[in-house]
Amino acid sequence: MRAHFLLAMGTVVLLSPSTPVRAWDRQVEQGRTLARAHCARCHAVGRSDLSPLAAAPPFRDLHARYPVEDLAESLAEGIRTGHPSMPEFRFDPDQAQSLIAYLKSLER
């Protein structure tokens, strides 16, 4: 059995595998799958790859531009950009949250 440790306000808390850590990991993996399927054609979606389209920012750098949580509404309503090469994307709210979770996982 694999356990996770969390340090919260000076207290070490032991989290069992059935705690929200696993749910977070699943959400991150779902987001990674979405990124690979819908975004990797232009964007670097991993920790060290290069964007196939030079003008497309790597996902690992997005958090430096703005809080990635701010993308949730745009992802659910449909991302539209000012340049014609970016297709419009619309994700359901759960997919949008998974993609946000994946983007946040790249901040580490």
CSV table of N, CA and C in Angstrom, one decimal:
chain,number,residue,atom,x,y,z
A,1,MET,N,0.8,-1.2,0.0
A,1,MET,CA,0.0,0.0,0.0
A,1,MET,C,0.9,1.2,0.0
A,2,ARG,N,0.6,2.1,-0.9
A,2,ARG,CA,1.4,3.4,-1.0
A,2,ARG,C,0.7,4.5,-0.3
A,3,ALA,N,1.4,5.2,0.6
A,3,ALA,CA,0.8,6.3,1.3
A,3,ALA,C,1.4,7.6,0.9
A,4,HIS,N,0.7,8.7,1.0
A,4,HIS,CA,1.2,10.0,0.7
A,4,HIS,C,1.3,10.8,2.0
A,5,PHE,N,2.2,11.7,2.0
A,5,PHE,CA,2.4,12.5,3.2
A,5,PHE,C,2.1,14.0,2.8
A,6,LEU,N,1.4,14.7,3.7
A,6,LEU,CA,1.1,16.1,3.5
A,6,LEU,C,1.5,16.8,4.7
A,7,LEU,N,2.2,17.9,4.5
A,7,LEU,CA,2.6,18.8,5.6
A,7,LEU,C,1.7,20.0,5.6
A,8,ALA,N,0.9,20.1,6.7
A,8,ALA,CA,-0.1,21.1,6.8
A,8,ALA,C,0.0,21.8,8.1
A,9,MET,N,0.4,23.1,8.1
A,9,MET,CA,0.5,23.9,9.3
A,9,MET,C,1.4,23.2,10.3
A,10,GLY,N,2.5,22.6,9.9
A,10,GLY,CA,3.5,22.0,10.8
A,10,GLY,C,3.1,20.6,11.3
A,11,THR,N,2.0,20.1,10.7
A,11,THR,CA,1.6,18.7,11.1
A,11,THR,C,1.7,17.8,9.9
A,12,VAL,N,2.4,16.7,10.1
A,12,VAL,CA,2.4,15.7,9.1
A,12,VAL,C,1.2,14.8,9.1
A,13,VAL,N,0.5,14.8,8.0
A,13,VAL,CA,-0.7,14.0,7.9
A,13,VAL,C,-0.5,12.9,6.9
A,14,LEU,N,-0.9,11.7,7.3
A,14,LEU,CA,-0.7,10.5,6.4
A,14,LEU,C,-2.0,10.3,5.7
A,15,LEU,N,-1.9,10.3,4.3
A,15,LEU,CA,-3.1,10.2,3.5
A,15,LEU,C,-3.1,8.8,2.9
A,16,SER,N,-4.2,8.1,3.1
A,16,SER,CA,-4.3,6.7,2.5
A,16,SER,C,-4.6,6.8,1.0
A,17,PRO,N,-4.4,5.8,0.3
A,17,PRO,CA,-4.6,5.8,-1.2
A,17,PRO,C,-6.0,6.1,-1.5
A,18,SER,N,-7.0,6.0,-0.6
A,18,SER,CA,-8.3,6.3,-1.0
A,18,SER,C,-8.7,7.8,-0.8
A,19,THR,N,-7.8,8.6,-0.4
A,19,THR,CA,-8.0,10.0,-0.2
A,19,THR,C,-8.0,10.8,-1.5
A,20,PRO,N,-8.3,12.1,-1.4
A,20,PRO,CA,-8.4,12.9,-2.7
A,20,PRO,C,-7.1,13.0,-3.5
A,21,VAL,N,-6.0,12.5,-3.0
A,21,VAL,CA,-4.8,12.5,-3.8
A,21,VAL,C,-5.0,11.7,-5.0
A,22,ARG,N,-5.6,10.5,-4.8
A,22,ARG,CA,-5.8,9.7,-6.0
A,22,ARG,C,-6.8,10.3,-7.0
A,23,ALA,N,-7.8,11.0,-6.5
A,23,ALA,CA,-8.7,11.7,-7.4
A,23,ALA,C,-8.0,12.8,-8.2
A,24,TRP,N,-7.1,13.5,-7.5
A,24,TRP,CA,-6.3,14.5,-8.1
A,24,TRP,C,-5.4,13.9,-9.2
A,25,ASP,N,-4.8,12.8,-8.9
A,25,ASP,CA,-3.9,12.1,-9.9
A,25,ASP,C,-4.7,11.7,-11.1
A,26,ARG,N,-5.9,11.2,-10.9
A,26,ARG,CA,-6.8,10.8,-12.0
A,26,ARG,C,-7.2,12.0,-12.9
A,27,GLN,N,-7.5,13.1,-12.2
A,27,GLN,CA,-7.9,14.3,-12.9
A,27,GLN,C,-6.7,14.8,-13.7
A,28,VAL,N,-5.5,14.8,-13.2
A,28,VAL,CA,-4.3,15.3,-13.9
A,28,VAL,C,-4.1,14.4,-15.1
A,29,GLU,N,-4.2,13.1,-14.9
A,29,GLU,CA,-4.0,12.1,-16.1
A,29,GLU,C,-5.1,12.4,-17.1
A,30,GLN,N,-6.3,12.6,-16.8
A,30,GLN,CA,-7.3,12.9,-17.7
A,30,GLN,C,-7.0,14.2,-18.5
A,31,GLY,N,-6.5,15.2,-17.8
A,31,GLY,CA,-6.1,16.5,-18.4
A,31,GLY,C,-4.9,16.3,-19.4
A,32,ARG,N,-4.0,15.4,-19.0
A,32,ARG,CA,-2.8,15.1,-19.8
A,32,ARG,C,-3.3,14.4,-21.1
A,33,THR,N,-4.3,13.5,-21.0
A,33,THR,CA,-4.8,12.9,-22.2
A,33,THR,C,-5.5,13.9,-23.1
A,34,LEU,N,-6.3,14.8,-22.5
A,34,LEU,CA,-6.9,15.8,-23.3
A,34,LEU,C,-5.9,16.7,-24.0
A,35,ALA,N,-4.9,17.1,-23.3
A,35,ALA,CA,-3.8,18.0,-23.9
A,35,ALA,C,-3.1,17.3,-25.0
A,36,ARG,N,-2.8,16.0,-24.9
A,36,ARG,CA,-2.2,15.3,-25.9
A,36,ARG,C,-3.1,15.1,-27.2
A,37,ALA,N,-4.4,14.9,-26.9
A,37,ALA,CA,-5.3,14.7,-28.0
A,37,ALA,C,-5.7,15.9,-28.8
A,38,HIS,N,-5.8,17.1,-28.0
A,38,HIS,CA,-6.3,18.3,-28.6
A,38,HIS,C,-5.3,19.4,-28.8
A,39,CYS,N,-4.2,19.4,-28.1
A,39,CYS,CA,-3.3,20.5,-28.1
A,39,CYS,C,-1.9,20.3,-28.5
A,40,ALA,N,-1.5,19.0,-28.5
A,40,ALA,CA,-0.1,18.7,-28.8
A,40,ALA,C,0.3,18.9,-30.2
A,41,ARG,N,-0.6,19.1,-31.1
A,41,ARG,CA,-0.3,19.3,-32.5
A,41,ARG,C,0.5,20.7,-32.6
A,42,CYS,N,0.2,21.6,-31.7
A,42,CYS,CA,0.8,22.9,-31.8
A,42,CYS,C,1.6,23.3,-30.5
A,43,HIS,N,1.2,22.8,-29.4
A,43,HIS,CA,1.8,23.2,-28.1
A,43,HIS,C,2.6,22.1,-27.5
A,44,ALA,N,3.7,22.5,-26.9
A,44,ALA,CA,4.5,21.5,-26.0
A,44,ALA,C,3.6,21.3,-24.8
A,45,VAL,N,3.2,20.0,-24.6
A,45,VAL,CA,2.3,19.7,-23.5
A,45,VAL,C,3.0,19.0,-22.3
A,46,GLY,N,4.3,18.7,-22.5
A,46,GLY,CA,5.1,18.0,-21.5
A,46,GLY,C,6.0,19.0,-20.7
A,47,ARG,N,6.8,18.4,-19.9
A,47,ARG,CA,7.8,19.2,-19.1
A,47,ARG,C,9.0,19.7,-19.8
A,48,SER,N,9.3,19.1,-21.0
A,48,SER,CA,10.6,19.5,-21.6
A,48,SER,C,10.5,19.5,-23.1
A,49,ASP,N,9.4,19.2,-23.7
A,49,ASP,CA,9.3,19.1,-25.2
A,49,ASP,C,9.2,20.5,-25.8
A,50,LEU,N,9.4,20.6,-27.1
A,50,LEU,CA,9.3,21.9,-27.8
A,50,LEU,C,8.0,22.0,-28.5
A,51,SER,N,7.4,23.2,-28.6
A,51,SER,CA,6.1,23.3,-29.3
A,51,SER,C,6.4,23.1,-30.8
A,52,PRO,N,5.6,22.2,-31.4
A,52,PRO,CA,5.7,22.0,-32.9
A,52,PRO,C,5.4,23.3,-33.6
A,53,LEU,N,4.6,24.2,-33.1
A,53,LEU,CA,4.3,25.5,-33.7
A,53,LEU,C,5.1,26.5,-32.9
A,54,ALA,N,6.1,27.1,-33.4
A,54,ALA,CA,6.9,28.0,-32.6
A,54,ALA,C,6.1,29.1,-31.8
A,55,ALA,N,5.0,29.6,-32.4
A,55,ALA,CA,4.3,30.7,-31.8
A,55,ALA,C,3.4,30.2,-30.6
A,56,ALA,N,3.2,28.9,-30.5
A,56,ALA,CA,2.4,28.3,-29.5
A,56,ALA,C,3.2,28.1,-28.2
A,57,PRO,N,2.8,28.8,-27.1
A,57,PRO,CA,3.5,28.7,-25.9
A,57,PRO,C,3.5,27.3,-25.3
A,58,PRO,N,4.6,26.8,-24.7
A,58,PRO,CA,4.5,25.5,-24.0
A,58,PRO,C,3.6,25.6,-22.8
A,59,PHE,N,2.8,24.5,-22.6
A,59,PHE,CA,1.9,24.5,-21.5
A,59,PHE,C,2.6,24.7,-20.1
A,60,ARG,N,3.8,24.3,-20.0
A,60,ARG,CA,4.5,24.4,-18.7
A,60,ARG,C,4.9,25.8,-18.4
A,61,ASP,N,4.7,26.8,-19.4
A,61,ASP,CA,5.0,28.2,-19.1
A,61,ASP,C,3.8,29.0,-18.9
A,62,LEU,N,2.6,28.4,-19.1
A,62,LEU,CA,1.4,29.2,-19.1
A,62,LEU,C,1.2,29.9,-17.7
A,63,HIS,N,1.5,29.2,-16.6
A,63,HIS,CA,1.3,29.7,-15.3
A,63,HIS,C,2.1,31.0,-15.0
A,64,ALA,N,3.2,31.2,-15.8
A,64,ALA,CA,4.0,32.4,-15.6
A,64,ALA,C,3.4,33.6,-16.3
A,65,ARG,N,2.4,33.3,-17.2
A,65,ARG,CA,1.8,34.4,-17.9
A,65,ARG,C,0.5,34.9,-17.1
A,66,TYR,N,-0.2,34.0,-16.5
A,66,TYR,CA,-1.4,34.3,-15.8
A,66,TYR,C,-1.9,33.1,-15.0
A,67,PRO,N,-2.7,33.2,-14.0
A,67,PRO,CA,-3.2,32.1,-13.3
A,67,PRO,C,-4.0,31.1,-14.2
A,68,VAL,N,-3.6,29.9,-14.3
A,68,VAL,CA,-4.2,28.9,-15.2
A,68,VAL,C,-5.7,28.7,-14.9
A,69,GLU,N,-6.0,28.9,-13.6
A,69,GLU,CA,-7.4,28.7,-13.2
A,69,GLU,C,-8.3,29.7,-14.0
A,70,ASP,N,-7.8,30.8,-14.5
A,70,ASP,CA,-8.5,31.8,-15.2
A,70,ASP,C,-9.0,31.2,-16.6
A,71,LEU,N,-8.4,30.1,-17.0
A,71,LEU,CA,-8.7,29.5,-18.3
A,71,LEU,C,-10.0,28.6,-18.2
A,72,ALA,N,-10.5,28.3,-17.0
A,72,ALA,CA,-11.6,27.4,-16.9
A,72,ALA,C,-12.8,27.8,-17.7
A,73,GLU,N,-13.2,29.1,-17.5
A,73,GLU,CA,-14.4,29.6,-18.2
A,73,GLU,C,-14.2,29.5,-19.7
A,74,SER,N,-13.0,30.0,-20.2
A,74,SER,CA,-12.8,30.0,-21.6
A,74,SER,C,-12.8,28.6,-22.2
A,75,LEU,N,-12.2,27.6,-21.4
A,75,LEU,CA,-12.2,26.2,-21.9
A,75,LEU,C,-13.6,25.7,-22.0
A,76,ALA,N,-14.5,26.0,-21.1
A,76,ALA,CA,-15.9,25.5,-21.1
A,76,ALA,C,-16.7,26.3,-22.1
A,77,GLU,N,-16.5,27.5,-22.4
A,77,GLU,CA,-17.3,28.3,-23.3
A,77,GLU,C,-16.8,28.3,-24.7
A,78,GLY,N,-15.5,27.9,-24.9
A,78,GLY,CA,-14.9,27.9,-26.2
A,78,GLY,C,-13.8,28.9,-26.3
A,79,ILE,N,-12.6,28.4,-26.4
A,79,ILE,CA,-11.4,29.3,-26.6
A,79,ILE,C,-11.4,29.8,-28.0
A,80,ARG,N,-11.3,31.1,-28.1
A,80,ARG,CA,-11.2,31.8,-29.4
A,80,ARG,C,-10.0,32.7,-29.3
A,81,THR,N,-9.2,32.7,-30.3
A,81,THR,CA,-8.0,33.6,-30.3
A,81,THR,C,-8.0,34.5,-31.5
A,82,GLY,N,-7.1,35.5,-31.4
A,82,GLY,CA,-7.0,36.5,-32.5
A,82,GLY,C,-6.3,36.0,-33.7
A,83,HIS,N,-5.7,34.8,-33.6
A,83,HIS,CA,-5.0,34.3,-34.8
A,83,HIS,C,-5.7,33.1,-35.4
A,84,PRO,N,-5.7,33.0,-36.7
A,84,PRO,CA,-6.5,32.0,-37.4
A,84,PRO,C,-6.0,30.6,-37.3
A,85,SER,N,-4.8,30.3,-36.9
A,85,SER,CA,-4.3,29.0,-36.9
A,85,SER,C,-4.8,28.2,-35.6
A,86,MET,N,-5.3,28.9,-34.6
A,86,MET,CA,-5.8,28.3,-33.4
A,86,MET,C,-7.2,27.9,-33.6
A,87,PRO,N,-7.5,26.6,-33.5
A,87,PRO,CA,-8.9,26.2,-33.7
A,87,PRO,C,-9.7,26.5,-32.4
A,88,GLU,N,-11.0,26.6,-32.5
A,88,GLU,CA,-11.8,26.8,-31.3
A,88,GLU,C,-12.0,25.5,-30.6
A,89,PHE,N,-11.9,25.5,-29.3
A,89,PHE,CA,-12.1,24.4,-28.5
A,89,PHE,C,-13.1,24.6,-27.5
A,90,ARG,N,-13.9,23.6,-27.2
A,90,ARG,CA,-14.9,23.7,-26.1
A,90,ARG,C,-14.9,22.4,-25.4
A,91,PHE,N,-14.7,22.5,-24.1
A,91,PHE,CA,-14.7,21.3,-23.3
A,91,PHE,C,-15.8,21.3,-22.3
A,92,ASP,N,-16.3,20.2,-21.9
A,92,ASP,CA,-17.3,20.2,-20.8
A,92,ASP,C,-16.7,20.6,-19.5
A,93,PRO,N,-17.4,21.0,-18.5
A,93,PRO,CA,-16.8,21.5,-17.3
A,93,PRO,C,-15.8,20.6,-16.6
A,94,ASP,N,-16.1,19.3,-16.6
A,94,ASP,CA,-15.2,18.3,-16.0
A,94,ASP,C,-13.9,18.2,-16.8
A,95,GLN,N,-14.0,18.2,-18.1
A,95,GLN,CA,-12.8,18.2,-19.0
A,95,GLN,C,-12.0,19.5,-18.7
A,96,ALA,N,-12.6,20.6,-18.6
A,96,ALA,CA,-11.9,21.9,-18.4
A,96,ALA,C,-11.2,21.8,-17.1
A,97,GLN,N,-11.8,21.3,-16.0
A,97,GLN,CA,-11.1,21.2,-14.7
A,97,GLN,C,-10.0,20.2,-14.8
A,98,SER,N,-10.1,19.1,-15.6
A,98,SER,CA,-9.0,18.2,-15.7
A,98,SER,C,-7.8,18.8,-16.4
A,99,LEU,N,-8.1,19.6,-17.5
A,99,LEU,CA,-7.0,20.3,-18.2
A,99,LEU,C,-6.4,21.3,-17.3
A,100,ILE,N,-7.1,22.0,-16.5
A,100,ILE,CA,-6.6,23.0,-15.5
A,100,ILE,C,-5.7,22.2,-14.5
A,101,ALA,N,-6.2,21.1,-14.0
A,101,ALA,CA,-5.4,20.3,-13.1
A,101,ALA,C,-4.0,19.9,-13.7
A,102,TYR,N,-4.1,19.5,-15.0
A,102,TYR,CA,-2.9,19.1,-15.6
A,102,TYR,C,-1.9,20.3,-15.8
A,103,LEU,N,-2.4,21.4,-16.2
A,103,LEU,CA,-1.6,22.6,-16.3
A,103,LEU,C,-1.0,23.0,-14.9
A,104,LYS,N,-1.7,22.9,-13.9
A,104,LYS,CA,-1.2,23.1,-12.5
A,104,LYS,C,-0.1,22.1,-12.2
A,105,SER,N,-0.2,20.9,-12.6
A,105,SER,CA,0.8,19.9,-12.3
A,105,SER,C,2.1,20.2,-12.9
A,106,LEU,N,2.1,21.0,-14.0
A,106,LEU,CA,3.3,21.3,-14.7
A,106,LEU,C,4.1,22.5,-14.0
A,107,GLU,N,3.4,23.1,-13.0
A,107,GLU,CA,4.1,24.2,-12.3
A,107,GLU,C,5.2,23.8,-11.4
A,108,ARG,N,5.1,22.5,-11.0
A,108,ARG,CA,6.1,22.0,-10.0
A,108,ARG,C,7.5,22.0,-10.5
